[in-house]
mmCIF file of C-alpha atoms in Angstrom:
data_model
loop_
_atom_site.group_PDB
_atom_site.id
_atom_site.type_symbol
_atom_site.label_atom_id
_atom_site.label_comp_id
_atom_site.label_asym_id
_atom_site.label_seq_id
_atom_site.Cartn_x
_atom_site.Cartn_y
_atom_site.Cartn_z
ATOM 1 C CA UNK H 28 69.371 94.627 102.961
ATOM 2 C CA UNK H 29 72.578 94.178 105.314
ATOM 3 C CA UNK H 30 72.015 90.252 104.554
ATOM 4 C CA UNK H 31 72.185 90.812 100.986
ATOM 5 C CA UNK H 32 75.457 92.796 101.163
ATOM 6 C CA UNK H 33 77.258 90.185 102.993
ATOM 7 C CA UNK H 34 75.887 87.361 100.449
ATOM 8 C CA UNK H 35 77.371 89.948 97.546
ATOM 9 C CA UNK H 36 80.611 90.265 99.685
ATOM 10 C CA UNK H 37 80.896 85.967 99.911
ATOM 11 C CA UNK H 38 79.920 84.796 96.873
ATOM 12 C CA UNK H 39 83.712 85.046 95.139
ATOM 13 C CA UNK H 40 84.805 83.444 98.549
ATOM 14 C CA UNK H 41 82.474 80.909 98.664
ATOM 15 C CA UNK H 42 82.821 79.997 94.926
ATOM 16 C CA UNK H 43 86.622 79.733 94.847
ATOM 17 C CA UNK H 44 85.513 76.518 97.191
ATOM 18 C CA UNK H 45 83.162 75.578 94.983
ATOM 19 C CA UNK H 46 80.605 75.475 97.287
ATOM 20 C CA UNK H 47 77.607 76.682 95.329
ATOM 21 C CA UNK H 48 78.184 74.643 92.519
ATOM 22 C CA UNK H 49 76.018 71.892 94.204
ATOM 23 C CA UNK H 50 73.338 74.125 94.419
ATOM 24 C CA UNK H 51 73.214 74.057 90.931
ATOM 25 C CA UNK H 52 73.948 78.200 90.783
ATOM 26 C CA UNK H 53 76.377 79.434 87.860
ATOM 27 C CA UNK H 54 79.168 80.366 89.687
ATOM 28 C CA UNK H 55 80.886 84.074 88.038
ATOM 29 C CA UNK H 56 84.654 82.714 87.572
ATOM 30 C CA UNK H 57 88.004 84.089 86.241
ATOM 31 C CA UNK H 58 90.506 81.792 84.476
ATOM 32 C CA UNK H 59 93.790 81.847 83.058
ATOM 33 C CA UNK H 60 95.379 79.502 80.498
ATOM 34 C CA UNK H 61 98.623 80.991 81.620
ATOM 35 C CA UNK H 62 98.475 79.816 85.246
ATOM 36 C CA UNK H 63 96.145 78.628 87.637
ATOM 37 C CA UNK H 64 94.715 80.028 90.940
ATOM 38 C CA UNK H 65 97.253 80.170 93.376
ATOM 39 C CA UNK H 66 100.094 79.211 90.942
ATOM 40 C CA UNK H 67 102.977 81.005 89.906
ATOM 41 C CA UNK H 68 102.578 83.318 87.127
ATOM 42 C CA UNK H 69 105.077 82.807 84.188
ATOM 43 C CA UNK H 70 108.359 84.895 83.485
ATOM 44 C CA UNK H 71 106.645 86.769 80.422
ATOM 45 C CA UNK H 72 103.965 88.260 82.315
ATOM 46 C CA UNK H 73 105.998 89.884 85.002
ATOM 47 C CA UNK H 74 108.572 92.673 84.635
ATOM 48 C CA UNK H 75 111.698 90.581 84.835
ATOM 49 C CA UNK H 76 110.280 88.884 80.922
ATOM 50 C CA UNK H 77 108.476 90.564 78.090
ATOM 51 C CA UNK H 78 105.623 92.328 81.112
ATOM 52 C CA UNK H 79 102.667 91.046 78.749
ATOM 53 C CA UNK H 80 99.262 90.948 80.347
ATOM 54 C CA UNK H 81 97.869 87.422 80.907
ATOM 55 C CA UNK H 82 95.507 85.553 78.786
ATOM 56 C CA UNK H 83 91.844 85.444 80.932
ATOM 57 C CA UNK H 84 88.335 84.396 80.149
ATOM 58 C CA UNK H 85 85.297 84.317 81.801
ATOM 59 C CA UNK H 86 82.277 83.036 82.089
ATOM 60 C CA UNK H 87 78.376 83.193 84.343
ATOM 61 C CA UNK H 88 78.272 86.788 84.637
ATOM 62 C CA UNK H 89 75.480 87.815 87.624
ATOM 63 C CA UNK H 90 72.232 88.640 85.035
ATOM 64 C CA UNK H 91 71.897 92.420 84.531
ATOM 65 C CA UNK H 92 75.244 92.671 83.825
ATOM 66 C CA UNK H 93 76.103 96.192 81.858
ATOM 67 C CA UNK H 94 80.020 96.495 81.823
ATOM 68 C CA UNK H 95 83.009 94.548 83.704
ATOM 69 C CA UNK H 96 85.979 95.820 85.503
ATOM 70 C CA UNK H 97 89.069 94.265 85.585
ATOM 71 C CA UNK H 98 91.951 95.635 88.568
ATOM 72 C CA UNK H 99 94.814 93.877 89.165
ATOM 73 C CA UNK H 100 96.710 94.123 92.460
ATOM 74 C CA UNK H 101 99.666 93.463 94.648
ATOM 75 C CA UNK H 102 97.785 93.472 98.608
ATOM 76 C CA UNK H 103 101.987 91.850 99.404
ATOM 77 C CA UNK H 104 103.639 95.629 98.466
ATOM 78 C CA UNK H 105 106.046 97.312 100.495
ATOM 79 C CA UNK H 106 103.858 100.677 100.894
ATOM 80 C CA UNK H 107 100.494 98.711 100.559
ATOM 81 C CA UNK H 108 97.998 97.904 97.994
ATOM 82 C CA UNK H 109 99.871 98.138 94.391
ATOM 83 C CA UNK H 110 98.318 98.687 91.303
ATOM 84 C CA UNK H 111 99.608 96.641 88.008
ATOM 85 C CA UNK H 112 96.153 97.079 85.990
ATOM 86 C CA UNK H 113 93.082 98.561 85.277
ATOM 87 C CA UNK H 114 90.650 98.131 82.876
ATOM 88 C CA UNK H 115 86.848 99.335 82.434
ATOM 89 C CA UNK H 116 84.052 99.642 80.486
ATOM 90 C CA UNK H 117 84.475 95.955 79.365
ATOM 91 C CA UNK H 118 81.081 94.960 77.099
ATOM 92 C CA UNK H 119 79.157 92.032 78.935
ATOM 93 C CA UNK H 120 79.367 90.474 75.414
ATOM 94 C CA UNK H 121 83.011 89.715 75.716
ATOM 95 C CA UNK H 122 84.540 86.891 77.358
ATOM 96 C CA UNK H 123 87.924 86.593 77.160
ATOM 97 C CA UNK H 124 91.063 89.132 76.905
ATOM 98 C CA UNK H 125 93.650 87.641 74.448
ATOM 99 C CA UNK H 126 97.583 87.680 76.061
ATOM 100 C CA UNK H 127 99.573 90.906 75.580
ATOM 101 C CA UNK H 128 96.731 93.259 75.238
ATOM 102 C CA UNK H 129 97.696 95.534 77.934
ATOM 103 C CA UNK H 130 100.134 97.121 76.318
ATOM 104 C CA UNK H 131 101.796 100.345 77.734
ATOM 105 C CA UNK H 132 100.646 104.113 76.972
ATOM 106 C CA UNK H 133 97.254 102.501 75.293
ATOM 107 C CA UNK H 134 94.416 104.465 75.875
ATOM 108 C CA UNK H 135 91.771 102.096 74.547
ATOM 109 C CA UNK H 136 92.074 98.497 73.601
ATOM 110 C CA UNK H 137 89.878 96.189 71.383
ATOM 111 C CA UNK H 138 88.114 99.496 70.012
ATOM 112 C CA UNK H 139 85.769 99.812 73.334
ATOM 113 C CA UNK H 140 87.819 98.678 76.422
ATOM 114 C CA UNK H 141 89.461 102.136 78.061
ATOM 115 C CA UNK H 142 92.523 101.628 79.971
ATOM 116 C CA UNK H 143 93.151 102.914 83.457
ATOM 117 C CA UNK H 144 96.744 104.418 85.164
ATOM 118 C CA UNK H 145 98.515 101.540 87.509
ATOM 119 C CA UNK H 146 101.002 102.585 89.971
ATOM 120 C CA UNK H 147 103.545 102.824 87.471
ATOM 121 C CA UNK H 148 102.368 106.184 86.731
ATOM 122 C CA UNK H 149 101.557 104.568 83.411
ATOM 123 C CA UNK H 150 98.446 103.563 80.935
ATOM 124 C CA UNK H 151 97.993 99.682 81.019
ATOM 125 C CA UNK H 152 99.749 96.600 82.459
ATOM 126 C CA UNK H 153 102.406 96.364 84.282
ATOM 127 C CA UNK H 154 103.638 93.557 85.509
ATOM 128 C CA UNK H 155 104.015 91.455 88.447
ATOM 129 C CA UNK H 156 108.080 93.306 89.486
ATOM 130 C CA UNK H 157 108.473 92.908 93.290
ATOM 131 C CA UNK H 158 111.399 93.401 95.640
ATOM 132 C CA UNK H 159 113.883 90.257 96.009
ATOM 133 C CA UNK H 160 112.257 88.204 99.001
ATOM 134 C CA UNK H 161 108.872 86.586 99.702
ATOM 135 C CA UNK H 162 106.825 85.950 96.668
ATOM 136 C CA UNK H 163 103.785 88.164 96.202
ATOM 137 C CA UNK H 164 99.975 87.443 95.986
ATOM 138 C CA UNK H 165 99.077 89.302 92.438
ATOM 139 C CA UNK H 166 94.914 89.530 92.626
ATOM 140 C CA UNK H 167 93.075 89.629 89.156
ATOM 141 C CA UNK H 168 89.863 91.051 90.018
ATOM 142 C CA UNK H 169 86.427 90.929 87.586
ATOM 143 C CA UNK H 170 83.912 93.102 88.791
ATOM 144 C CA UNK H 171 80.373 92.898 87.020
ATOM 145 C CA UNK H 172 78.747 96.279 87.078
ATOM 146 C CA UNK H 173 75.055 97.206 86.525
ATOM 147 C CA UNK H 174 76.224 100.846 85.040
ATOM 148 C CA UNK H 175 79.104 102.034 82.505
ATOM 149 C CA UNK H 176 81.979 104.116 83.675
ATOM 150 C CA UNK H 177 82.802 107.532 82.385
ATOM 151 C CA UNK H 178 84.349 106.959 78.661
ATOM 152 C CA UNK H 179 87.620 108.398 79.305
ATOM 153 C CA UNK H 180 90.914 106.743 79.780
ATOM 154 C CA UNK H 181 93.450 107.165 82.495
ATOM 155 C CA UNK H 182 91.409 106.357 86.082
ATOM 156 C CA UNK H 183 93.064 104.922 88.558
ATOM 157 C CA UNK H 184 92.014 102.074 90.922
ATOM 158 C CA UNK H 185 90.820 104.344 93.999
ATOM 159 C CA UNK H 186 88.533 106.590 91.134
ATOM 160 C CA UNK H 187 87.341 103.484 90.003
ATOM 161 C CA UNK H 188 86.302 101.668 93.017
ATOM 162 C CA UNK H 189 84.624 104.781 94.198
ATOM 163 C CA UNK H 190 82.204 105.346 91.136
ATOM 164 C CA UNK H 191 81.231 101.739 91.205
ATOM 165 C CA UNK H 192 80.322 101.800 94.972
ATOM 166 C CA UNK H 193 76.436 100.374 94.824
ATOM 167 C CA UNK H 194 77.097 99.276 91.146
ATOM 168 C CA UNK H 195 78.635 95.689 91.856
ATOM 169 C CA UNK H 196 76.376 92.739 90.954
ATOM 170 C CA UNK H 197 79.312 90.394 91.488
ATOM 171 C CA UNK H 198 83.138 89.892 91.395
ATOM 172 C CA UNK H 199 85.555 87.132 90.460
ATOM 173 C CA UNK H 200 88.978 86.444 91.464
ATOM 174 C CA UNK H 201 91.991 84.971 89.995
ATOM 175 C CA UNK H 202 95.599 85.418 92.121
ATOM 176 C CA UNK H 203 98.806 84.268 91.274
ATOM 177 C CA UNK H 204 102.183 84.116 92.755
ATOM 178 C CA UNK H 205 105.267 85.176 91.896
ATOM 179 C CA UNK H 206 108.343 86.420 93.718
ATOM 180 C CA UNK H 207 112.376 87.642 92.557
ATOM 181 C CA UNK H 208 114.923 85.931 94.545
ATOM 182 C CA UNK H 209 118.225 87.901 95.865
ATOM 183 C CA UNK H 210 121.316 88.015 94.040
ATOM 184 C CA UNK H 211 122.947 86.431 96.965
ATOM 185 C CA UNK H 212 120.360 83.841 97.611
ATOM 186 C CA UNK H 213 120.497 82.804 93.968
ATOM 187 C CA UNK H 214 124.493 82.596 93.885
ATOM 188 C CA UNK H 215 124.042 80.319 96.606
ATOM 189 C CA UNK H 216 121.918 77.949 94.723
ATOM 190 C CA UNK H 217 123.761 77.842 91.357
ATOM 191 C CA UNK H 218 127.208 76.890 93.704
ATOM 192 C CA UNK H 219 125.450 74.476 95.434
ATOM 193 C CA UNK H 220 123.778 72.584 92.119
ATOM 194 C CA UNK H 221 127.501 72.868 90.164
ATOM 195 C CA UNK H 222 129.070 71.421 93.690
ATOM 196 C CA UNK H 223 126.198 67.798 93.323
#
């Protein structure tokens, strides 16, 4: 059984290398049109543009799935793990969100999907906004569940990872980057291109 658990807990690890697809195993995977893993996330999906949630799709969910999860998080914050998204109760029969359907205050989206609080104190996406310095690692997490969650809106991430505990069949990553530069720090760069 404790074998099983650590093959649950490195299959997104091992398939963001890739290295099951030789075995000829779908591998669960998260995509973006909007950027790609590791990549910077665009202007309009972050705080500083028009905060719209990303385009994703997905595809090889683990069999048995009954309902996806979808948290997206900021492990880089000041005061630790920050919370831009949550989403549950996604139907196994979807498999793709369209862009700029996380919109603020929304308690449900695309008639089934509820909503969950971030860390904005607020329904629905918000987006990538972090303090001028280092860019930030921004984790899009899709967790397949063998269960549905409670049909209410408004969870947050810690309710939601606790009533899924012994639910997960599989997860799948997607993380960006993105990162606000100083005042300062961007003075100094606009002087020094109108100096060349």
């Amino acid at each position: 059984m404790k074998r099983l658990g650590w093959l649950v807990l490195l299959l997104p690890l091992l398939s963001g290398f890739g290295l099951l697809a030789q075995e000829g195993i779908p591998i669960f995977t998260l995509k973006s049109e909007a950027f790609s893993q590791g990549s910077e996330i665009p202007l309009e999906y972050t705080c500083l543009g028009e905060n719209l949630s990303p385009p994703l799709c997905w595809e090889n969910l683990p069999e048995g799935t009954r309902s996806l999860v979808l948290i997206c998080e900021d492990p880089d914050a000041p005061r630790g793990i920050f919370t831009h998204w949550v989403l549950y109760n996604i139907p196994p029969s979807l498999s793709a969100l369209p862009k700029g359907v996380g919109k603020i205050n929304e308690a449900v989206i695309m008639e089934h999907i509820f909503q969950g609080k971030n860390d904005f104190g607020k329904l629905g996406y918000g987006g990538p906004c972090p303090p001028p310095g280092k860019p930030h690692r921004y984790f899009f997490r899709l967790i397949a569940l063998d269960t549905e969650l409670p049909q209410e809106a408004g969870l947050t991430r810690k309710q939601v990872l606790e009533l899924i505990k012994g639910h997960i069949l599989g997860e799948a990553q997607l993380m960006g980057m993105f990162g606000r530069v100083s005042l300062g720090k961007f003075l100094k760069g606009f002087l020094k291109a109108k100096l060349l």
